[in-house]
Short mmCIF file of N, CA, C and O in Angstrom, two decimals:
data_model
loop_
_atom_site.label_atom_id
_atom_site.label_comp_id
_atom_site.label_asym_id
_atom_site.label_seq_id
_atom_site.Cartn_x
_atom_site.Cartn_y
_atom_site.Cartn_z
N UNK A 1 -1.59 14.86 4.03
CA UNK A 1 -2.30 13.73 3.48
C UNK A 1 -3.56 13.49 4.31
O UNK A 1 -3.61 13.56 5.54
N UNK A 2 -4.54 13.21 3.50
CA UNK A 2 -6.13 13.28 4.63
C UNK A 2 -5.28 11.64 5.22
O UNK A 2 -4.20 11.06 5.22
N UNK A 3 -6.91 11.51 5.74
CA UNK A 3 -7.04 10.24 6.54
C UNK A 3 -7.57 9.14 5.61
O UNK A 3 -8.51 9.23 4.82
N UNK A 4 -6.52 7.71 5.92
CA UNK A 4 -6.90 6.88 4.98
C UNK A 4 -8.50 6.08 5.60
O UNK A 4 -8.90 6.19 6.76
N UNK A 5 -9.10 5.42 4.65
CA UNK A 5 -10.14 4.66 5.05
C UNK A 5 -9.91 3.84 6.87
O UNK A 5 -8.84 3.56 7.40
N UNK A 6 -10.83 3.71 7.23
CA UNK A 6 -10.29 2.95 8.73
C UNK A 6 -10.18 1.64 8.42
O UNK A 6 -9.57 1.02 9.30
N UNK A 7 -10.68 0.73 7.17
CA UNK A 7 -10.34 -0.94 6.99
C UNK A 7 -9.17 -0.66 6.27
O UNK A 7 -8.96 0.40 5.67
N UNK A 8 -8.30 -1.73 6.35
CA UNK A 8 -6.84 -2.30 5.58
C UNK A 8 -7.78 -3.87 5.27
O UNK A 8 -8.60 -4.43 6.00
N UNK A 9 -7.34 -4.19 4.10
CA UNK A 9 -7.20 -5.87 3.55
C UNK A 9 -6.13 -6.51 3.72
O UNK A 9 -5.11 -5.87 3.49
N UNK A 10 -6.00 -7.76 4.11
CA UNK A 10 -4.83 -8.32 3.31
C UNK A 10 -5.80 -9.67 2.80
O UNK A 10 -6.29 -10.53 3.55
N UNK A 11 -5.88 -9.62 1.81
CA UNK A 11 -6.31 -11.07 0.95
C UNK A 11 -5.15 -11.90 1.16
O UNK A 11 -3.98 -11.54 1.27
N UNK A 12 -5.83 -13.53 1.23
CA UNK A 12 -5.36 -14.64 1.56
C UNK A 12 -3.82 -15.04 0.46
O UNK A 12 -2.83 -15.63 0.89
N UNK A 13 -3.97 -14.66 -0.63
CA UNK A 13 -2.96 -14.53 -1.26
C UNK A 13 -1.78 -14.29 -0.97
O UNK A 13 -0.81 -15.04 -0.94
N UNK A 14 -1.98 -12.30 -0.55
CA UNK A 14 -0.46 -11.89 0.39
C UNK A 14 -0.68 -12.18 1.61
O UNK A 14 0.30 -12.29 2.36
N UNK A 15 -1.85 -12.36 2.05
CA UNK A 15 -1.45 -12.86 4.13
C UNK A 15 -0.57 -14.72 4.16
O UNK A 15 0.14 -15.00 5.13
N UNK A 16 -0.77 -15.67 3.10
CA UNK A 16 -0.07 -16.64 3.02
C UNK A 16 1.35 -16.57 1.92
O UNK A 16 1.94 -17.66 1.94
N UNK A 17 1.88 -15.77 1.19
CA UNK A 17 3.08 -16.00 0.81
C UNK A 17 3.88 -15.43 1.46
O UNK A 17 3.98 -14.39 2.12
N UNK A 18 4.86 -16.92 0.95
CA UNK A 18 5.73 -16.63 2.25
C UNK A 18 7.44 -16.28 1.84
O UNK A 18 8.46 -16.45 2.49
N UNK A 19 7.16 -15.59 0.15
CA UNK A 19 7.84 -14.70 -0.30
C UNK A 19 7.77 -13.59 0.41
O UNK A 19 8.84 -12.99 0.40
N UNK A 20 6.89 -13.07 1.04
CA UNK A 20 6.42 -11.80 1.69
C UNK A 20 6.93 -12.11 3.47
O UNK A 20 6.91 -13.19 4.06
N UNK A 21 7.34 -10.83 3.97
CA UNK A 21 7.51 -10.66 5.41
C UNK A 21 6.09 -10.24 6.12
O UNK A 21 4.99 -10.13 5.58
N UNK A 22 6.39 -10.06 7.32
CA UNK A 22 5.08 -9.51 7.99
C UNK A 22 4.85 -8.39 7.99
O UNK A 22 3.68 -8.02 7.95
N UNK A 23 6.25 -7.16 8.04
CA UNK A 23 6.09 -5.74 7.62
C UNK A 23 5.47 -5.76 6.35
O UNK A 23 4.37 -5.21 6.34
N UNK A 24 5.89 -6.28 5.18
CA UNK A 24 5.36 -6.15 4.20
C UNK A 24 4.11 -6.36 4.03
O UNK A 24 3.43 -5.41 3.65
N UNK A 25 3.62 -7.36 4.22
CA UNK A 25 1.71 -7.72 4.45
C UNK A 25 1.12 -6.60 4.93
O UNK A 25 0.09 -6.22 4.36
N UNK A 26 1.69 -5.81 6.15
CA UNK A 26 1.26 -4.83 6.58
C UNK A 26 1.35 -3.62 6.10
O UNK A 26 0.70 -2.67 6.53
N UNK A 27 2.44 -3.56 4.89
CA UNK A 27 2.55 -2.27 4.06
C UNK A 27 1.36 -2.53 3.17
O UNK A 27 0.60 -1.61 2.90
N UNK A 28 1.17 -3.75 2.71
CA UNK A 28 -0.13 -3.96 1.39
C UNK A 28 -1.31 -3.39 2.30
O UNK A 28 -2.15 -2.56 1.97
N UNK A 29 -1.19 -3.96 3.39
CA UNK A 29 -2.88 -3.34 4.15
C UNK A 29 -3.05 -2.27 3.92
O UNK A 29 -3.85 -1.86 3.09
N UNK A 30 -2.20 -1.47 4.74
CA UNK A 30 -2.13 0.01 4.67
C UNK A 30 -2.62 0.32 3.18
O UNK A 30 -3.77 0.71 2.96
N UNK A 31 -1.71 0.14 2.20
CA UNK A 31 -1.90 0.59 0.86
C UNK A 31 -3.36 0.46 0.59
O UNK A 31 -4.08 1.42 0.28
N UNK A 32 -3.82 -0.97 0.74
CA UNK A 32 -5.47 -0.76 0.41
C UNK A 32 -5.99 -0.01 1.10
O UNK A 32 -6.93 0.57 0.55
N UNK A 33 -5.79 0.33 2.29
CA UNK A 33 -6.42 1.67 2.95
C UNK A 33 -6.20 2.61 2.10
O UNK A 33 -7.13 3.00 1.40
N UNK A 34 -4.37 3.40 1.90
CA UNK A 34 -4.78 4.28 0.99
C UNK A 34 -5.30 4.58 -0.19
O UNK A 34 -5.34 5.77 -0.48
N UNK A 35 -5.95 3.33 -1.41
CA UNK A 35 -6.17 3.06 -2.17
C UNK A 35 -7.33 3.21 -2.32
O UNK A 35 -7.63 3.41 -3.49
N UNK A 36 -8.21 3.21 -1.56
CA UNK A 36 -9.48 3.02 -1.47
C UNK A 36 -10.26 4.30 -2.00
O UNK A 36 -11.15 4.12 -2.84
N UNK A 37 -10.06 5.21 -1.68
CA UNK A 37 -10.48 6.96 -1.95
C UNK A 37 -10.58 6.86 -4.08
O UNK A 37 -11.45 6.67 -4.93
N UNK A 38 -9.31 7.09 -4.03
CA UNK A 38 -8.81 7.33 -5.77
C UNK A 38 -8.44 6.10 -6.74
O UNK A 38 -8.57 6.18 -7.96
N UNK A 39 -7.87 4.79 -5.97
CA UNK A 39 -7.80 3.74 -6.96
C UNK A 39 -6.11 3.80 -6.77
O UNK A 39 -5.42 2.95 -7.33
N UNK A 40 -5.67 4.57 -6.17
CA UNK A 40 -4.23 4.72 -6.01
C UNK A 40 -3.53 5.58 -4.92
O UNK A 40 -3.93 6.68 -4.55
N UNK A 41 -2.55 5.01 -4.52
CA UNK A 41 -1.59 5.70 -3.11
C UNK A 41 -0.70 6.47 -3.81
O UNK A 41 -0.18 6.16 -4.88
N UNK A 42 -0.43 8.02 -2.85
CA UNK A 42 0.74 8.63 -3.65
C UNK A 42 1.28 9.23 -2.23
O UNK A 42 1.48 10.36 -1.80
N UNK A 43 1.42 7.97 -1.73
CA UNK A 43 2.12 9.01 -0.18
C UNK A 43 4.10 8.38 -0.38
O UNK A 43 4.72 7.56 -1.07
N UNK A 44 4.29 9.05 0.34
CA UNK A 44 5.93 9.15 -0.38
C UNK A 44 6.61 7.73 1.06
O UNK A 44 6.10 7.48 2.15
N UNK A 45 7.78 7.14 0.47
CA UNK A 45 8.48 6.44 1.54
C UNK A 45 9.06 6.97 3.01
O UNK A 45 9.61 6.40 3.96
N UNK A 46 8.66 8.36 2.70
CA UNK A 46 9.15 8.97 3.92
C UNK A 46 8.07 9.19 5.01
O UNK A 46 8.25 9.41 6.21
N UNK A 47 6.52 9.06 4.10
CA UNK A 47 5.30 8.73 4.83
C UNK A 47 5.51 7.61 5.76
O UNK A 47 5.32 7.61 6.97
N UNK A 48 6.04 6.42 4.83
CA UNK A 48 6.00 5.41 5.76
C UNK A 48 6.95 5.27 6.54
O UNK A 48 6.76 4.67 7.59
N UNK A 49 7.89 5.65 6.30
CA UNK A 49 9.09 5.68 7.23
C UNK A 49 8.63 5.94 8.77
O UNK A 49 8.85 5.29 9.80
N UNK A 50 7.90 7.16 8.54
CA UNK A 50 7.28 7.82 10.04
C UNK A 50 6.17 7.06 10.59
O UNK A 50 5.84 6.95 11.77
N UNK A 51 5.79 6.67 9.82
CA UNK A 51 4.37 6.03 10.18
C UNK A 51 5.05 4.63 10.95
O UNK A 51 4.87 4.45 12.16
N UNK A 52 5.66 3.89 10.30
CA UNK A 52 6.08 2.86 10.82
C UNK A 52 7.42 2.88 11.72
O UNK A 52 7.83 1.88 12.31
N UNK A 53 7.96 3.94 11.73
CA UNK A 53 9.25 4.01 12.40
C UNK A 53 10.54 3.52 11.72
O UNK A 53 11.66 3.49 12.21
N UNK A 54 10.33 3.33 11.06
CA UNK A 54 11.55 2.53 10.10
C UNK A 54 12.62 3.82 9.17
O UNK A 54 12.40 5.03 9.28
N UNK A 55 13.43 3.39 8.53
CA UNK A 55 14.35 3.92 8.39
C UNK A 55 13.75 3.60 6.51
O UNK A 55 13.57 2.48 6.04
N UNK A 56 13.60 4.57 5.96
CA UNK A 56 13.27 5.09 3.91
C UNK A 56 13.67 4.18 3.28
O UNK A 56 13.04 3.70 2.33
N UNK A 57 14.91 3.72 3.70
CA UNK A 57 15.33 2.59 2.64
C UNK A 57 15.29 1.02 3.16
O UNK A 57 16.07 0.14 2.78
N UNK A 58 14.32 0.88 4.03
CA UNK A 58 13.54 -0.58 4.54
C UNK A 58 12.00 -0.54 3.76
O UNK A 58 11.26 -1.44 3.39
N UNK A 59 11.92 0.77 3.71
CA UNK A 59 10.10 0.98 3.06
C UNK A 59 10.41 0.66 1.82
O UNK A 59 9.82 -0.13 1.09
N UNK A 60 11.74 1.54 1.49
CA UNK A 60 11.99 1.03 -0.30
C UNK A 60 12.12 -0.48 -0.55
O UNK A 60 11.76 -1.19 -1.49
N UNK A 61 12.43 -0.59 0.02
CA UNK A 61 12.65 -2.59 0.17
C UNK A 61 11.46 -3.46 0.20
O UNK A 61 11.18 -4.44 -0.48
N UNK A 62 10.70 -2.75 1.36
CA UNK A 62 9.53 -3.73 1.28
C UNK A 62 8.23 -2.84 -0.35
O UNK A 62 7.22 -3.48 -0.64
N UNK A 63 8.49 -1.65 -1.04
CA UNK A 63 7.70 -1.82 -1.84
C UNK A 63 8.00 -2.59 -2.75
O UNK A 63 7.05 -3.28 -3.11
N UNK A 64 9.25 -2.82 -3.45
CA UNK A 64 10.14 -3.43 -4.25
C UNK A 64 9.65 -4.90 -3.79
O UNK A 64 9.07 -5.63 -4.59
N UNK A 65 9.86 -5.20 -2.76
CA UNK A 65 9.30 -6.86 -2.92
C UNK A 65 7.50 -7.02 -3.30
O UNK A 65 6.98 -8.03 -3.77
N UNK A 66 6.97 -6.09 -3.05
CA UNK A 66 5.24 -6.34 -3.56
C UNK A 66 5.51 -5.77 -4.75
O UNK A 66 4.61 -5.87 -5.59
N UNK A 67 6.52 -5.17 -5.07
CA UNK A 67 6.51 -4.99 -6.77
C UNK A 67 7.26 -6.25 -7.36
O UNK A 67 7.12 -6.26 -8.58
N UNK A 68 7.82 -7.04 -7.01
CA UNK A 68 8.69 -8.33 -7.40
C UNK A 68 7.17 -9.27 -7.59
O UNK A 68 6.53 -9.48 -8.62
N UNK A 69 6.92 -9.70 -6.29
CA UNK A 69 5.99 -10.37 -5.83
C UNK A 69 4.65 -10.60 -6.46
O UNK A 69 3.92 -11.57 -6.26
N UNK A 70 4.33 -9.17 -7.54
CA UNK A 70 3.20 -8.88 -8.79
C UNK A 70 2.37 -7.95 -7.93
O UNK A 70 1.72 -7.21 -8.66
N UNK A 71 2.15 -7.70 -6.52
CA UNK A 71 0.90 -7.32 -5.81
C UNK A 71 0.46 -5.66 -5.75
O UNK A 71 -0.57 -5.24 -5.23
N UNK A 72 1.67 -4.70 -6.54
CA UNK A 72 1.60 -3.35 -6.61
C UNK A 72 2.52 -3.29 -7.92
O UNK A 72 3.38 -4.04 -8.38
N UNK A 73 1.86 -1.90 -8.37
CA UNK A 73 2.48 -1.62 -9.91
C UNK A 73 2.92 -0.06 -9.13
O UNK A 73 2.36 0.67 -8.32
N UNK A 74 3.84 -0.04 -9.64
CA UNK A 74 4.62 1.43 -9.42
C UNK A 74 4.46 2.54 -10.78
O UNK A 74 5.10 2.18 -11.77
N UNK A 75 3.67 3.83 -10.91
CA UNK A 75 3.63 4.53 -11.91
C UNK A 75 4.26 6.10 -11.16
O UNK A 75 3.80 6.59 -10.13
N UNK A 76 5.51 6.73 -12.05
CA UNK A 76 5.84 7.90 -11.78
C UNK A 76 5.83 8.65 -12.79
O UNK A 76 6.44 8.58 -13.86
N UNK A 77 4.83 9.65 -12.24
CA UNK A 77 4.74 11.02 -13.12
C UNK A 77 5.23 11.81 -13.66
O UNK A 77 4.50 12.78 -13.90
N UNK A 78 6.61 11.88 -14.15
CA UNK A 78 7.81 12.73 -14.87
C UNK A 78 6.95 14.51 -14.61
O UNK A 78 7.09 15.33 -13.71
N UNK A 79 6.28 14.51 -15.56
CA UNK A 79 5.36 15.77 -15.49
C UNK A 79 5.27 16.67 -14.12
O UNK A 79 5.40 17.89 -13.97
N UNK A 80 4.97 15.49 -13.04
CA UNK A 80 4.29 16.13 -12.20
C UNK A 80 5.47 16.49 -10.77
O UNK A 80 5.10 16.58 -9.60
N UNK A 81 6.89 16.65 -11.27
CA UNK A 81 7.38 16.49 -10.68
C UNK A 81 7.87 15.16 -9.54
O UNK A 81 8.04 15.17 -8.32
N UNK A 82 8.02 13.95 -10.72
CA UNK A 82 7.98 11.96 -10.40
C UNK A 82 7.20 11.97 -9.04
O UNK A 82 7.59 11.62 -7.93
N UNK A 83 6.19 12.39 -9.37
CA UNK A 83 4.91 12.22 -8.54
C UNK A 83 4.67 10.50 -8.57
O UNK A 83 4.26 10.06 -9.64
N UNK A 84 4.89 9.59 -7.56
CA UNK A 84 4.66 8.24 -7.62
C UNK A 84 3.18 8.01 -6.83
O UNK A 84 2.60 8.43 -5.83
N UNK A 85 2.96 7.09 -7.94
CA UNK A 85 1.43 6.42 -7.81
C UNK A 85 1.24 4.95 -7.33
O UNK A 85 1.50 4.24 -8.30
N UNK A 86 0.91 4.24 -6.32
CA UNK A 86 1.02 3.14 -6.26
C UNK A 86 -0.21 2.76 -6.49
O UNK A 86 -1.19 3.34 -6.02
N UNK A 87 -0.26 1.57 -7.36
CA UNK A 87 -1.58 0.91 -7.68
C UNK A 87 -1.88 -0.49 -7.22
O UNK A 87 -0.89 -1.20 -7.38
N UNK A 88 -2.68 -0.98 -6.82
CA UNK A 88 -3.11 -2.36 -6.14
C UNK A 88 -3.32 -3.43 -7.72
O UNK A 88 -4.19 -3.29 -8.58
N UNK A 89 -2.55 -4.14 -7.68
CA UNK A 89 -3.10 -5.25 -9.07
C UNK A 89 -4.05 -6.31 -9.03
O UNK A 89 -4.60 -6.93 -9.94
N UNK A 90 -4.13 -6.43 -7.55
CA UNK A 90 -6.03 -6.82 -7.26
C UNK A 90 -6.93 -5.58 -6.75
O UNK A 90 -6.68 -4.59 -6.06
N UNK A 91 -7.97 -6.01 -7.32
CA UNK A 91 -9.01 -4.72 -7.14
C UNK A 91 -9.81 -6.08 -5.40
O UNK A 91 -10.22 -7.23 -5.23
N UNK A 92 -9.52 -4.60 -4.49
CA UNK A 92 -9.82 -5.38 -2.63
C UNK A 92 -11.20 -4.25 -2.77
O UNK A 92 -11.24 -3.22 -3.44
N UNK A 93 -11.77 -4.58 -2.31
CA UNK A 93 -13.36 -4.14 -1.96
C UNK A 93 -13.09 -3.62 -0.37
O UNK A 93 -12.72 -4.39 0.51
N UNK A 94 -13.32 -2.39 -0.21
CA UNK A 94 -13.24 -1.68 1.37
C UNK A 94 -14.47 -1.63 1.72
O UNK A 94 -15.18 -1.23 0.79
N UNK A 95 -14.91 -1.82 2.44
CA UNK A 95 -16.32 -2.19 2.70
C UNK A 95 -16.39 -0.40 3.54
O UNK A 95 -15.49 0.13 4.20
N UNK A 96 -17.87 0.23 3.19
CA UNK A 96 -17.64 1.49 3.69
C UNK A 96 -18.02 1.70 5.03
O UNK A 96 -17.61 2.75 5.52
N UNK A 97 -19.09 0.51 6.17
CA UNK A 97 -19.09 0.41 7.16
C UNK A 97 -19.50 -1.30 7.41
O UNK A 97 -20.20 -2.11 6.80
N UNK A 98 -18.79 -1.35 8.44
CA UNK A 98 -19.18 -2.27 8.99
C UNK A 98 -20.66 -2.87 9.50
O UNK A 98 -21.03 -1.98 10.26
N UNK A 99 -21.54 -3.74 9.49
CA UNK A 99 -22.89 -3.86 9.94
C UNK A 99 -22.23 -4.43 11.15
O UNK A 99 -21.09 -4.89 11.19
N UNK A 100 -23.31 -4.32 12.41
CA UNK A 100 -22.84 -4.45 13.62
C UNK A 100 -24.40 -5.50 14.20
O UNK A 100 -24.46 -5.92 15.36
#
């Protein structure tokens, strides 16, 4: 998997509900990082597993609650071998550099 963008978002939305945990806020960041390139993440739970140290079926948990929550749409590709697509249901603006 390349390298995601170097900004993450979290809009005020998911950084204040408090349906949401703090891992989770931090899975949405990430996601807008990976989101940013194509309009959609297709890195697998076992990506995050490693990335975050956590154990596959805590990642499954926290996507499932931003899929409860409205903040990610889940699309799998039958075709492509259930190639999963995660999509952001707010469109976050990655800014491509910072002005300094």
């Amino acid at each position: 998997m390349e390298s995601p963008s170097y900004y993450a978002i979290i809009p005020s939305d998911v950084r204040y509900d408090s349906n949401l945990s703090s891992s989770e806020k931090l899975l949405y960041a990430e996601l807008t990082a990976l989101c940013s390139k194509h309009g959609y993440c297709w890195a697998s739970n076992n990506y995050f597993s490693e990335l975050y140290g956590v154990n596959k079926n805590t990642i499954s948990s926290w996507v499932s609650s931003l899929v409860k929550n409205g903040y990610i749409k889940i699309d799998v590709d039958r075709a492509k071998g259930n190639l999963r697509k995660i999509y952001l249901k707010k469109n976050i603006a990655i800014p491509k550099k910072m002005e300094t």
